[in-house]
Each structure stands twice: as C-alpha cells, then as structure tokens.
Amino acid sequence: MMMTNKTDLINVLTLKEALEEAEKKGYAIGSFSPRYTPMIRPVLRAGEKTKSPLIVQISQKELERYGITPFEFAEEFYRAVEEESITVPVVLHLDHTKQISVLEDAIEAGFTSVMIDASEHELAENISISKKVVDYAHAKGVSVEAELGKIGTTDFVETDKDEELYTDPAEALQFVNETGCDALAVSCGTAHGVYLVRQPKVDLERLKAIRKLTPVHLVLHGGSGVPAEMIIAATKLPNGGVSKVNIATDLEISLLKSLGKEERMTNEECKSLSNEQLEMAQKAVEATVIEKIQHFLGSSNQAENFQG
C-alpha cells in the first residue's frame, strides 16, 4: 500500500531537517492541518506562493472524526505535491497519536514525521512509550515529535481532555535525553480549538528555561487564535525558540465560513461538494494559510535559502 516514494521528491523532508533550518534562521514553520483531503492542495499552494517551507499534518482523532486513513491522506499529499509542482520544502506529519498501529500505518504510507502523545501518563511511562516510537521511527528514517505536559483543548477534535499541565523544564531535559525525540510539544499557555472564555498566552520564561536545558526543537500547539506578537516573541528567544506552530481550527473556520456552514463535514462530504463550492473553500483556506505565513510565522521567502 506504499504511495509515491518520498525519496523521489527531494523537497519532502523529515521534521528534523526542516526544523533545524527554521531554528537556525529564527522563524517558525506552520504545521497546517487541512483536515479534509481536498484542502491539502490550497495549503501547499499557499506555501509555494509565499516561498515558505511548511508542514502538512493530521492527527489520529482527525483521521477518525473526518473518516480518512493515513494511506488516503498520504496518497493525496504526494499526488498534490507532484501535480501542483510544489518546490518549497514540505513535511508530511502525523499529529497527536496514541496508538502504535496508527503510527506504523502512517510511516508505511509515507509520512516523514509522526507524533506520539503519551502525555496523559506519568513521566516514566511517557518516556518508555515515546522511546519505543522513536526507536521504531528512526530506524525507518522518520522524525518523532513527543509531548510533555498537557495542552488544553476547547473542541476535542485533536485531543480528548481539557486538562492543562505546564511543561517542567527539568523534566523536559530528562525526557529528551532518555527518548531521543526530535521535537517536543510543550504546554505553555495555548490550547487546541477556539478561545471562547480564557485568553491565549505564551509563557516565554518557561520556554527560555526549557531551551536553556535542552536544544530540542520546540513545538507550540494551539496556534489558532493566538495573537501574532505572542508567536513572534516565542520564535525570537535568545537561544532559539519555538520553530513549529500547529494551526488547524483557523483553517476549518475559514472553510466553513466560505460555504455558509456551521457544522463540520466528513471527508466524503467535502469531496462531494460542487466544483464551485470546492473552489470557494480552497481559496478561503489558501488565503488563511498565506496570512499566517506572512504575518504570524515569519517564514515567507525562507524556502529560497533553505539548506535542509
């Protein structure tokens, strides 16, 4: 069931390769979740138009919620990269995932990066589970993101619980050293979903403390709805800051708004939209991604000098 061989596409990179370059240059790469396979293309087009590296991702819960398999998502990603003649550096990433079988399927399908989320477990168990995934994925040439601390949520599409526990810098050092993960999702004040009551914040001092102890690439989840100045500050920390920012909800909001809808669709329902509706939705998603790249992440034109 293997899709297009990613080794044939030199611009499809691992997460580690992409984030090394972003951190070196002091910007963040957007990790955009289209949620529906027809929205992969506008995400890629936005990266190409802005000459920005980017990450296309989907989580285990999104795969389940929207009715997609890792193989279907990867197949459409590689097809779009080729048919749209995408030249900017891109990563295909599996976001929050708890089941090893889903991670294995994603790697077989051609994902170049996966995230194991064992953050609900105590530190020792989180380390044990995450290390097993790192060992498996690295043997296949795939990067691994892990999570330490608990990142809250408001819509339960990506994660199960609205529990928040800030990442402890000392535990981050131990976790990274013992797991060998390539990137670490940290809890520092943001949340998945739409901010309705509580307001987003980014604990820059906590990020500085984590960075002081470990050089692991830092990931900020819950980027939708966070003010641009907070994200920019998080990417510009003296010793290197956040280099990956996850954005999902804002894309779906723009898609649904363009169609005059309030309720989420399944992937099949999205695929069955009329050509006119699909074009409207894709234009809305593309515009949102371009806006995030230009005014939120600082990654415009970074693909031109990319050394990854």
Coordinates of C-alpha atoms in Angstrom, one line a residue:
M1 CA 0.0 0.0 0.0
M2 CA 3.0 2.3 -0.2
M3 CA 2.4 5.5 -2.0
T4 CA 4.7 7.7 -4.1
N5 CA 8.2 7.1 -2.9
K6 CA 9.1 10.1 -0.9
T7 CA 12.8 9.7 -1.8
D8 CA 11.8 10.6 -5.3
L9 CA 10.7 14.1 -4.1
I10 CA 13.8 15.9 -2.8
N11 CA 11.7 18.7 -1.3
V12 CA 9.8 16.3 1.0
L13 CA 11.8 16.4 4.2
T14 CA 11.7 15.0 7.7
L15 CA 10.6 17.2 10.5
K16 CA 14.1 17.2 12.0
E17 CA 15.6 18.5 8.7
A18 CA 13.0 21.3 8.4
L19 CA 13.2 22.5 12.0
E20 CA 16.9 22.6 12.1
E21 CA 16.8 25.2 9.3
A22 CA 13.9 27.2 10.9
E23 CA 15.6 27.4 14.3
K24 CA 18.9 28.5 12.8
K25 CA 17.1 31.3 10.9
G26 CA 14.8 32.3 13.8
Y27 CA 11.4 31.7 12.4
A28 CA 8.6 29.1 12.8
I29 CA 7.3 26.7 10.2
G30 CA 3.5 26.4 10.2
S31 CA 2.2 22.9 10.7
F32 CA -1.2 23.2 9.0
S33 CA -4.0 20.6 9.4
P34 CA -6.3 20.7 6.3
R35 CA -8.5 18.1 8.0
Y36 CA -10.1 17.3 4.6
T37 CA -8.0 15.8 1.8
P38 CA -9.3 18.4 -0.8
M39 CA -7.8 21.1 1.4
I40 CA -4.3 19.7 1.1
R41 CA -3.8 21.5 -2.2
P42 CA -4.6 25.0 -1.0
V43 CA -2.2 24.6 1.9
L44 CA 0.6 23.6 -0.5
R45 CA -0.3 26.4 -3.0
A46 CA 0.0 28.9 -0.2
G47 CA 3.5 27.7 0.7
E48 CA 4.5 27.8 -2.9
K49 CA 3.1 31.3 -3.5
T50 CA 4.9 32.7 -0.4
K51 CA 8.0 30.7 -0.9
S52 CA 7.7 29.3 2.6
P53 CA 8.6 25.8 3.9
L54 CA 5.6 24.2 5.5
I55 CA 4.3 21.1 7.3
V56 CA 1.0 19.4 6.3
Q57 CA -0.4 17.4 9.2
I58 CA -3.4 15.4 10.5
S59 CA -3.9 13.8 13.9
Q60 CA -5.3 10.4 14.9
K61 CA -8.5 11.9 16.2
E62 CA -8.9 14.0 13.0
L63 CA -8.4 10.9 10.9
E64 CA -11.2 9.2 12.9
R65 CA -13.5 12.2 13.0
Y66 CA -13.3 13.0 9.3
G67 CA -13.2 9.4 8.1
I68 CA -9.8 9.3 6.5
T69 CA -7.0 6.7 6.6
P70 CA -3.3 7.6 6.8
F71 CA -2.9 6.0 3.4
E72 CA -5.6 8.1 1.8
F73 CA -4.2 11.3 3.3
A74 CA -0.6 10.5 2.2
E75 CA -1.7 9.5 -1.3
E76 CA -3.4 12.8 -1.8
F77 CA -0.5 14.7 -0.3
Y78 CA 2.1 13.2 -2.7
R79 CA -0.3 13.5 -5.6
A80 CA -0.8 17.2 -4.9
V81 CA 2.9 17.8 -4.4
E82 CA 3.6 16.4 -7.9
E83 CA 0.6 17.8 -9.8
E84 CA 0.9 21.3 -8.3
S85 CA 4.7 21.3 -9.0
I86 CA 5.5 22.2 -5.4
T87 CA 9.1 23.1 -5.0
V88 CA 9.2 24.5 -1.4
P89 CA 10.4 22.2 1.4
V90 CA 7.4 20.3 2.9
V91 CA 6.9 17.7 5.6
L92 CA 4.1 15.2 6.0
H93 CA 3.4 14.9 9.7
L94 CA 1.1 12.8 11.8
D95 CA 0.0 14.9 14.7
H96 CA -1.3 13.7 18.2
T97 CA -1.4 9.9 18.1
K98 CA -1.7 7.4 20.9
Q99 CA -2.0 4.1 19.0
I100 CA 1.2 2.5 17.8
S101 CA -0.7 0.8 14.9
V102 CA -1.7 4.2 13.5
L103 CA 1.9 5.4 13.7
E104 CA 3.0 2.3 11.9
D105 CA 0.4 2.8 9.2
A106 CA 1.4 6.4 8.7
I107 CA 5.1 5.5 8.4
E108 CA 4.3 2.8 5.8
A109 CA 2.1 5.3 3.9
G110 CA 5.0 7.8 3.6
F111 CA 4.6 10.2 6.5
T112 CA 8.1 11.7 7.2
S113 CA 7.3 12.6 10.7
V114 CA 5.0 11.3 13.5
M115 CA 3.9 12.4 16.9
I116 CA 3.5 10.1 19.8
D117 CA 1.3 11.7 22.5
A118 CA 1.7 9.7 25.8
S119 CA 1.4 12.9 27.9
E120 CA -1.5 11.5 29.9
H121 CA 0.9 9.0 31.6
E122 CA 3.3 9.7 34.4
L123 CA 6.8 10.8 33.3
A124 CA 8.4 7.3 33.4
E125 CA 5.7 5.7 31.3
N126 CA 5.6 8.6 28.9
I127 CA 9.4 8.2 28.4
S128 CA 9.1 4.5 27.9
I129 CA 6.3 4.7 25.3
S130 CA 7.9 7.6 23.5
K131 CA 11.3 5.9 23.3
K132 CA 9.8 2.8 21.7
V133 CA 8.2 5.0 19.0
V134 CA 11.5 6.9 18.5
D135 CA 13.5 3.7 18.1
Y136 CA 10.9 2.3 15.6
A137 CA 10.6 5.5 13.5
H138 CA 14.2 6.5 13.4
A139 CA 15.0 3.0 12.0
K140 CA 12.7 3.9 9.2
G141 CA 14.2 7.4 8.7
V142 CA 11.2 9.2 10.2
S143 CA 11.3 12.0 12.7
V144 CA 9.4 11.9 16.0
E145 CA 7.7 14.6 18.0
A146 CA 6.6 13.9 21.5
E147 CA 4.7 15.8 24.2
L148 CA 5.5 16.6 27.8
G149 CA 2.9 18.4 29.9
K150 CA -0.8 18.6 29.0
I151 CA -2.1 21.0 26.4
G152 CA -5.7 22.1 26.9
T153 CA -8.5 22.0 24.4
T154 CA -11.8 23.6 23.7
D155 CA -13.2 21.5 20.9
F156 CA -11.9 18.0 21.5
V157 CA -11.1 17.3 17.8
E158 CA -7.4 16.8 18.3
T159 CA -7.2 15.7 21.9
D160 CA -9.5 14.1 24.5
K161 CA -9.2 16.2 27.6
D162 CA -9.3 19.9 28.6
E163 CA -6.7 19.4 31.2
E164 CA -3.6 21.6 31.2
L165 CA -0.3 21.0 33.0
Y166 CA 2.6 23.2 32.1
T167 CA 5.8 21.5 31.0
D168 CA 8.5 21.3 33.7
P169 CA 11.9 22.4 32.2
A170 CA 13.9 19.8 34.3
E171 CA 11.6 17.0 33.2
A172 CA 12.0 18.2 29.6
L173 CA 15.7 17.7 29.9
Q174 CA 15.3 14.2 31.3
F175 CA 12.6 13.4 28.7
V176 CA 14.6 14.5 25.7
N177 CA 17.8 12.8 26.9
E178 CA 16.0 9.5 27.5
T179 CA 13.7 9.3 24.5
G180 CA 15.9 10.9 21.8
C181 CA 12.8 12.6 20.3
D182 CA 13.5 15.2 17.5
A183 CA 10.9 17.8 18.6
L184 CA 9.0 18.4 21.8
A185 CA 5.5 19.8 22.1
V186 CA 5.4 21.9 25.3
S187 CA 2.5 23.2 27.3
C188 CA 3.0 26.9 28.0
G189 CA -0.4 28.6 27.9
T190 CA -2.0 27.8 24.5
A191 CA -4.9 25.4 23.8
H192 CA -6.4 23.5 20.9
G193 CA -9.5 24.9 19.4
V194 CA -11.3 28.3 19.6
Y195 CA -10.6 30.6 22.6
L196 CA -14.1 31.3 24.0
V197 CA -13.6 32.4 27.6
R198 CA -9.9 32.0 28.6
Q199 CA -7.4 34.0 26.6
P200 CA -4.3 32.5 25.0
K201 CA -0.9 33.3 26.4
V202 CA 2.6 32.1 25.9
D203 CA 4.9 31.7 28.9
L204 CA 8.1 32.9 27.4
E205 CA 10.1 32.4 30.6
R206 CA 9.2 28.8 30.7
L207 CA 10.2 28.4 27.0
K208 CA 13.6 30.1 27.9
A209 CA 14.1 27.7 30.8
I210 CA 13.4 24.7 28.6
R211 CA 15.7 26.0 25.9
K212 CA 18.5 26.7 28.4
L213 CA 18.5 23.0 29.4
T214 CA 17.9 21.3 26.1
P215 CA 18.5 22.1 22.4
V216 CA 15.5 20.0 21.2
H217 CA 13.2 21.7 18.7
L218 CA 10.2 23.2 20.5
V219 CA 6.6 23.0 19.2
L220 CA 3.7 25.2 20.1
H221 CA 0.3 23.5 19.7
G222 CA -3.0 25.5 19.6
G223 CA -1.7 28.3 17.3
S224 CA -5.1 29.2 16.0
G225 CA -6.4 32.4 17.7
V226 CA -3.1 33.3 19.3
P227 CA -2.0 36.9 18.7
A228 CA 0.8 37.2 16.2
E229 CA 3.0 39.2 18.6
M230 CA 3.0 36.3 21.0
I231 CA 4.1 33.8 18.3
I232 CA 6.8 36.1 17.0
A233 CA 8.1 36.6 20.5
A234 CA 8.2 32.8 21.1
T235 CA 10.2 32.3 17.9
K236 CA 12.8 35.0 18.6
L237 CA 14.1 33.9 22.0
P238 CA 17.8 34.5 22.5
N239 CA 18.9 30.8 22.5
G240 CA 16.3 29.6 20.0
G241 CA 12.6 29.5 20.5
V242 CA 9.6 27.7 19.0
S243 CA 10.2 26.5 15.5
K244 CA 6.9 24.7 14.7
V245 CA 3.5 26.1 15.3
N246 CA 0.3 24.0 14.8
I247 CA -2.6 25.6 13.1
A248 CA -5.8 23.7 12.4
T249 CA -9.0 25.3 13.7
D250 CA -8.5 28.6 11.8
L251 CA -8.4 26.7 8.5
E252 CA -11.6 24.9 9.2
I253 CA -13.3 28.1 10.3
S254 CA -12.4 29.8 7.1
L255 CA -13.6 26.8 5.0
L256 CA -17.0 26.6 6.7
K257 CA -17.5 30.3 6.6
S258 CA -16.8 30.4 2.9
L259 CA -19.6 27.8 2.4
G260 CA -22.0 29.4 4.9
K261 CA -21.9 26.2 7.1
E262 CA -21.6 25.9 10.8
E263 CA -21.3 22.1 11.2
R264 CA -18.2 20.1 10.3
M265 CA -18.4 17.7 7.4
T266 CA -16.9 14.3 6.8
N267 CA -14.1 14.0 4.3
E268 CA -16.5 12.3 1.8
E269 CA -19.0 15.2 2.2
C270 CA -16.2 17.6 1.4
K271 CA -15.1 15.7 -1.6
S272 CA -18.7 15.7 -2.9
L273 CA -19.0 19.5 -2.8
S274 CA -19.8 21.1 -6.2
N275 CA -16.8 22.4 -8.1
E276 CA -17.9 25.9 -7.3
Q277 CA -18.1 25.2 -3.6
L278 CA -14.8 23.4 -3.6
E279 CA -13.1 26.3 -5.3
M280 CA -14.5 28.8 -2.8
A281 CA -13.4 26.6 0.2
Q282 CA -10.0 26.1 -1.2
K283 CA -9.5 29.8 -1.9
A284 CA -10.5 30.6 1.7
V285 CA -8.1 28.0 3.2
E286 CA -5.3 29.2 0.9
A287 CA -5.8 32.8 2.0
T288 CA -5.8 31.8 5.6
V289 CA -2.5 29.9 5.3
I290 CA -0.9 32.8 3.4
E291 CA -2.0 35.2 6.1
K292 CA -0.5 33.0 8.8
I293 CA 2.8 32.6 6.9
Q294 CA 3.2 36.3 6.2
H295 CA 2.0 37.8 9.4
F296 CA 2.3 35.1 12.0
L297 CA 5.2 32.8 11.4
G298 CA 7.8 34.9 9.6
S299 CA 8.5 32.1 7.1
S300 CA 7.9 33.9 3.9
N301 CA 10.7 33.6 1.3
Q302 CA 12.6 31.3 3.6
A303 CA 12.4 28.5 1.1
E304 CA 14.8 30.3 -1.3
N305 CA 17.8 29.9 1.0
F306 CA 16.7 26.7 2.6
Q307 CA 19.7 24.4 3.3
G308 CA 17.8 21.5 4.7

